[in-house]
PDB file of C-alpha atoms in Angstrom:
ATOM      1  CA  UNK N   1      31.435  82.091 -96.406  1.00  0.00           C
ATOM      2  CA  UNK N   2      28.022  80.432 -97.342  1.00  0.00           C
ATOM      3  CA  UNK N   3      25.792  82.391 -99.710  1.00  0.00           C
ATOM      4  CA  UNK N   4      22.208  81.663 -98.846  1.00  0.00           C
ATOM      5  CA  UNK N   5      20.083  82.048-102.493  1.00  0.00           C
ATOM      6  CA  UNK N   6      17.708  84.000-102.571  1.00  0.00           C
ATOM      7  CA  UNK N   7      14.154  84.249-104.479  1.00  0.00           C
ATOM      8  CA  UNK N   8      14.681  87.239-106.830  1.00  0.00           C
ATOM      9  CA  UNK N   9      12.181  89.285-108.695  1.00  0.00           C
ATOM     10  CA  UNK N  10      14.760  87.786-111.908  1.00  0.00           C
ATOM     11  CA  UNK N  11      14.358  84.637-110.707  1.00  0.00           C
ATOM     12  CA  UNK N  12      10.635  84.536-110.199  1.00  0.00           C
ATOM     13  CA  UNK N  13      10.102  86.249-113.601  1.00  0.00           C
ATOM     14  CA  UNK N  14      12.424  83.679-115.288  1.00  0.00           C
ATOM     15  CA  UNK N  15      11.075  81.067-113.794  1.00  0.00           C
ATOM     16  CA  UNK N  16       7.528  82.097-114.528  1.00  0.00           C
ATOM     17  CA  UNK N  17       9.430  82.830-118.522  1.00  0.00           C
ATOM     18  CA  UNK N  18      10.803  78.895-118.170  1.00  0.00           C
ATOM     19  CA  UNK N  19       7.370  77.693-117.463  1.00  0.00           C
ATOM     20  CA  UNK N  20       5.714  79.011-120.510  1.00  0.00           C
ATOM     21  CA  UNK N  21       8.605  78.000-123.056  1.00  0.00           C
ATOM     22  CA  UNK N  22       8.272  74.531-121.181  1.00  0.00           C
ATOM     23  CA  UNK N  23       4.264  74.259-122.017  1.00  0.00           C
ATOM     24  CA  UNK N  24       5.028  75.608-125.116  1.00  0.00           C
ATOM     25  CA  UNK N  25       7.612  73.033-125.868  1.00  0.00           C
ATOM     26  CA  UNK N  26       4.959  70.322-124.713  1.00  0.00           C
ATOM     27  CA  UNK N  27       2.250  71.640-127.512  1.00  0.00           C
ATOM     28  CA  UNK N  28       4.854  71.387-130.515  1.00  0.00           C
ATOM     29  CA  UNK N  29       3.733  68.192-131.329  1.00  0.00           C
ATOM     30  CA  UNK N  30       0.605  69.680-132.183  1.00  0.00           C
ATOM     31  CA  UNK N  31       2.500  71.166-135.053  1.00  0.00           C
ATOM     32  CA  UNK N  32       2.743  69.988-138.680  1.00  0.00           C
ATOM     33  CA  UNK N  33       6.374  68.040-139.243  1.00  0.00           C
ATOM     34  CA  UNK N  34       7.590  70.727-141.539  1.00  0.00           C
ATOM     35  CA  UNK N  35       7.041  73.471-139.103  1.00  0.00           C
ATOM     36  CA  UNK N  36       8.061  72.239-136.385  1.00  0.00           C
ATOM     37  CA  UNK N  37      12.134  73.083-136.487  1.00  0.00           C
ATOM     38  CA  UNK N  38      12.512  76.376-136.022  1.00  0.00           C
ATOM     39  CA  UNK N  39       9.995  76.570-133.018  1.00  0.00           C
ATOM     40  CA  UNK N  40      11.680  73.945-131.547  1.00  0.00           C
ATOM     41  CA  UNK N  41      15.532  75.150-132.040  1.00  0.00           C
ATOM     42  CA  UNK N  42      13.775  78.730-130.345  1.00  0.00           C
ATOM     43  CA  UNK N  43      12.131  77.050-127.385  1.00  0.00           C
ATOM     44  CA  UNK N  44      15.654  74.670-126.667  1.00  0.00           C
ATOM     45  CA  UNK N  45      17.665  77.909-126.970  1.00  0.00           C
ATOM     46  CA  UNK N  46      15.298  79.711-124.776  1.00  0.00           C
ATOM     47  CA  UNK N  47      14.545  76.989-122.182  1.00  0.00           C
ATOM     48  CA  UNK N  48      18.860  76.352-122.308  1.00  0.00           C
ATOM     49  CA  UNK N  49      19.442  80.462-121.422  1.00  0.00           C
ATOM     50  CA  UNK N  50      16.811  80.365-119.107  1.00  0.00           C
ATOM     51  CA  UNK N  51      17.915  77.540-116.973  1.00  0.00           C
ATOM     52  CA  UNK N  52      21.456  79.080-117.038  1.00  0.00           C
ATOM     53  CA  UNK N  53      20.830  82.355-116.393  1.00  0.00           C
ATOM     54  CA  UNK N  54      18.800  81.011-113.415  1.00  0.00           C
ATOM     55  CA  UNK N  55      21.427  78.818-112.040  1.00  0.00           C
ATOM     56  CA  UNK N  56      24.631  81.021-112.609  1.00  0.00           C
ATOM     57  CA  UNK N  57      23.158  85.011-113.544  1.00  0.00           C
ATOM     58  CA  UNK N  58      20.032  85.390-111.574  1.00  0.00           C
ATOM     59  CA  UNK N  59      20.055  87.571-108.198  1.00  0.00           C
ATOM     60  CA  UNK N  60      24.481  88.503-108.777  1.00  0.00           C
ATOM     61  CA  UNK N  61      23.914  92.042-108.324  1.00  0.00           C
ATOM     62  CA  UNK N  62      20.206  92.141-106.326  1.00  0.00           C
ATOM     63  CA  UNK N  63      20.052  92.516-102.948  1.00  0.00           C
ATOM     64  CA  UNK N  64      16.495  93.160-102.740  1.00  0.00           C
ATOM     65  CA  UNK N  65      14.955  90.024-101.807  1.00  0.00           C
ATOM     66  CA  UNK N  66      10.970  89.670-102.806  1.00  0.00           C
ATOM     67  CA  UNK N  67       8.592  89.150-100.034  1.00  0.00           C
ATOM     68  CA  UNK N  68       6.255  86.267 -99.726  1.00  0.00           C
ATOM     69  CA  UNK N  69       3.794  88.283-100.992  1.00  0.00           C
ATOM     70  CA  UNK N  70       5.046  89.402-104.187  1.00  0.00           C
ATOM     71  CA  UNK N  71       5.594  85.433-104.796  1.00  0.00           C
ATOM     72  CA  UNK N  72       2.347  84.325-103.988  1.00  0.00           C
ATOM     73  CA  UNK N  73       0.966  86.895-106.297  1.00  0.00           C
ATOM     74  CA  UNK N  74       3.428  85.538-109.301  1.00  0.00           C
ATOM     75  CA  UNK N  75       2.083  82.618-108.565  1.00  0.00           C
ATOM     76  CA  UNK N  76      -1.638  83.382-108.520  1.00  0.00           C
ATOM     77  CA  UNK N  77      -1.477  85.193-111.583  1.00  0.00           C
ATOM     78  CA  UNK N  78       0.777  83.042-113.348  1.00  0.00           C
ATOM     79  CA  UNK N  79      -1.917  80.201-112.888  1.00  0.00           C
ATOM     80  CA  UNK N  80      -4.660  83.008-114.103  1.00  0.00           C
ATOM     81  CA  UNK N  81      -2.465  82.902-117.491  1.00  0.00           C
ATOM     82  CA  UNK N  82      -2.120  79.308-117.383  1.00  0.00           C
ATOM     83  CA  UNK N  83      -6.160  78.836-117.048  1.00  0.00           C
ATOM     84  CA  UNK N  84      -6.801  81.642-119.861  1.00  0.00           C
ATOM     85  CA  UNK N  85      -4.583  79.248-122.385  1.00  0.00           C
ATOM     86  CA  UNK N  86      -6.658  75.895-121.415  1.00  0.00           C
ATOM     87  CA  UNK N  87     -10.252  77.887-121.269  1.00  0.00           C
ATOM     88  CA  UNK N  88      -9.219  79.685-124.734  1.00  0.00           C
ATOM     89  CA  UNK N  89     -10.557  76.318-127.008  1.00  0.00           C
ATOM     90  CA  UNK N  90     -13.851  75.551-124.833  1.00  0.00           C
ATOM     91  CA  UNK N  91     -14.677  79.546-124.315  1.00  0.00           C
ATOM     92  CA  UNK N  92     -13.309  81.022-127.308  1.00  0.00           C
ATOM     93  CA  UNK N  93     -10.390  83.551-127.688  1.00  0.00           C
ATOM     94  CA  UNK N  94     -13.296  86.830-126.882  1.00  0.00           C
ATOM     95  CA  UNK N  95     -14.495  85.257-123.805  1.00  0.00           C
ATOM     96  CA  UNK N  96     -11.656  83.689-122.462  1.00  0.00           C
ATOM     97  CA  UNK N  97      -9.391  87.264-122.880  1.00  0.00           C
ATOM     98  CA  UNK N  98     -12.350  89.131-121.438  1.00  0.00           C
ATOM     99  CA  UNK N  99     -12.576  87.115-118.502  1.00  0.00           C
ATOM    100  CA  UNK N 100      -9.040  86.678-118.360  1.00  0.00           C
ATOM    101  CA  UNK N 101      -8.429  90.864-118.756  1.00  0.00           C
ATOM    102  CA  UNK N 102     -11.230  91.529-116.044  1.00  0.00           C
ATOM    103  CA  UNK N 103      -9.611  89.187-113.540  1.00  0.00           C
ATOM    104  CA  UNK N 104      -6.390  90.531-113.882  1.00  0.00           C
ATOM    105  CA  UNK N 105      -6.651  94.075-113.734  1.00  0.00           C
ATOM    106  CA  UNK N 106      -9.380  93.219-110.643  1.00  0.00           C
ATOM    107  CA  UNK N 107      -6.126  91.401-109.264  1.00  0.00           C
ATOM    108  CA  UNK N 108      -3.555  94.079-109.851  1.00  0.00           C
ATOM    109  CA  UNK N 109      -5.739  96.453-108.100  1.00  0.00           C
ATOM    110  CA  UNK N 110      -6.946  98.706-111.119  1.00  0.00           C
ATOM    111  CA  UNK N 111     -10.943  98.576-110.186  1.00  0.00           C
ATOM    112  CA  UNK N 112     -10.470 102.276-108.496  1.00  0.00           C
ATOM    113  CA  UNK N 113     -10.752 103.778-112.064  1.00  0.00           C
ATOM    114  CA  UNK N 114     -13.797 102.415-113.735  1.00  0.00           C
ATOM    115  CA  UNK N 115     -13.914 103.773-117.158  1.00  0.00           C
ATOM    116  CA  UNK N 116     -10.498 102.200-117.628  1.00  0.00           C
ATOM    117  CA  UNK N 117     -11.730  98.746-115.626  1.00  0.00           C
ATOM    118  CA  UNK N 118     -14.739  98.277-118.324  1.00  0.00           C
ATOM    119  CA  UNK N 119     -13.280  99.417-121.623  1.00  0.00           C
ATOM    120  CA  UNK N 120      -9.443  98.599-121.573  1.00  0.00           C
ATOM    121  CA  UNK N 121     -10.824  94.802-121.782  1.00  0.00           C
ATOM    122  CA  UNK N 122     -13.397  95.134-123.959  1.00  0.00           C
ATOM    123  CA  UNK N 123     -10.651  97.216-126.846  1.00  0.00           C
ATOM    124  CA  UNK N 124      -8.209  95.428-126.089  1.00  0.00           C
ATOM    125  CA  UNK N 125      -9.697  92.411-126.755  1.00  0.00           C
ATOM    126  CA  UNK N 126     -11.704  93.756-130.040  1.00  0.00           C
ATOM    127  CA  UNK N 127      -8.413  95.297-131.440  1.00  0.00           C
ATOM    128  CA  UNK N 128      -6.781  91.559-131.221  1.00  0.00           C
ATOM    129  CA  UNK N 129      -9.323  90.139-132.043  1.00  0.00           C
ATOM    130  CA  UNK N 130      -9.812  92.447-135.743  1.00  0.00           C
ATOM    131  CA  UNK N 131      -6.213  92.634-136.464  1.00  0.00           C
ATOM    132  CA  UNK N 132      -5.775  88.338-136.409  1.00  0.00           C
ATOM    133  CA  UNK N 133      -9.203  87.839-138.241  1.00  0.00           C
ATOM    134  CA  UNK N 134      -9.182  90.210-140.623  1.00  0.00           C
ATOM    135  CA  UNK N 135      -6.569  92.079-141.488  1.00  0.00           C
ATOM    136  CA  UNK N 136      -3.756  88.713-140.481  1.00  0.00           C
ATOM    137  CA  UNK N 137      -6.366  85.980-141.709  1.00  0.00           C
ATOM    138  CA  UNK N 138      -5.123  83.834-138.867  1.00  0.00           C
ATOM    139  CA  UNK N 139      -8.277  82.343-137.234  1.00  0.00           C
ATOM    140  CA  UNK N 140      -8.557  82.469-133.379  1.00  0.00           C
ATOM    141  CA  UNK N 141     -10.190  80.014-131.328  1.00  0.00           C
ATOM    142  CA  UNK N 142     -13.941  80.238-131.032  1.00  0.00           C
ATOM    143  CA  UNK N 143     -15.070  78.049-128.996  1.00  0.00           C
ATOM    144  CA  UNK N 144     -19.227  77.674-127.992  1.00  0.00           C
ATOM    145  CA  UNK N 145     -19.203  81.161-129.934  1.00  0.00           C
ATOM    146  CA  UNK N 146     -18.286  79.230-133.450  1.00  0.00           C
ATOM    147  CA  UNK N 147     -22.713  79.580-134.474  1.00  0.00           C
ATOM    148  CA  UNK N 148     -21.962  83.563-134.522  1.00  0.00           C
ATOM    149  CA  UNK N 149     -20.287  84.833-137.351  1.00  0.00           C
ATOM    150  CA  UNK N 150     -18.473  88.440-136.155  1.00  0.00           C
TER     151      UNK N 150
END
């Protein structure tokens, strides 16, 4: 009896999961020395159960296959995330997740309710954006916007 493999919804999400430990892994040099471990055993451990669960888990008890669609969307959107990450040090963390927040929920078909469209963004973005600067002390990226203190 030969199994044909499917595409899964599991096996699109952990794929799309694998992809962001992998460009993860590839920024840890970025990282001081003495930091660097722990990250590093997580991303190994995560990249190792990913790539298992993948080969031997993934799509055992699913018998709903994903349509074309569904996978070009993954796709489209993953590369959405992937541009918000690089645009994040020449835009800045505010204008990169506003951009980044507007396209998406345009994407996933949210523009029918506007008041939710313009200020979901907007506070979600703020609220992120207040609890890292001031209340964490951890500095997000500025970008062009570094001239404006907020």
């Amino acid at each position: 009896m030969n199994k044909k493999k499917t595409i899964t919804e599991e096996r699109i999400f952990l794929l799309c999961l694998l992809t962001a430990l992998i460009v993860f892994f590839t920024q840890l040099r970025e990282i001081p020395q003495s930091g660097r471990t722990y990250p590093m055993v997580l991303l190994i451990v995560g990249i190792a159960l990913c790539i298992y669960i993948i080969i031997f888990k993934a799509g055992k008890n699913d018998t709903n296959t994903v349509q074309k669609r569904q996978t070009v969307d993954c796709i489209i959107l993953s590369g959405m995330v992937l541009l918000y990450i690089v645009m994040q040090n020449s835009a800045g963390y505010i204008i990169s997740s506003l951009v980044f927040l507007y396209a998406a929920l345009f994407f996933l078909g949210l523009k029918n309710n506007k008041l939710l469209f313009f200020l979901y963004p907007i506070c979600i973005t703020l609220f992120i954006y207040l609890l890292f600067n001031k209340v964490l002390h951890v500095l997000l990226p500025e970008g062009f916007l570094s001239a404006i203190a907020l």
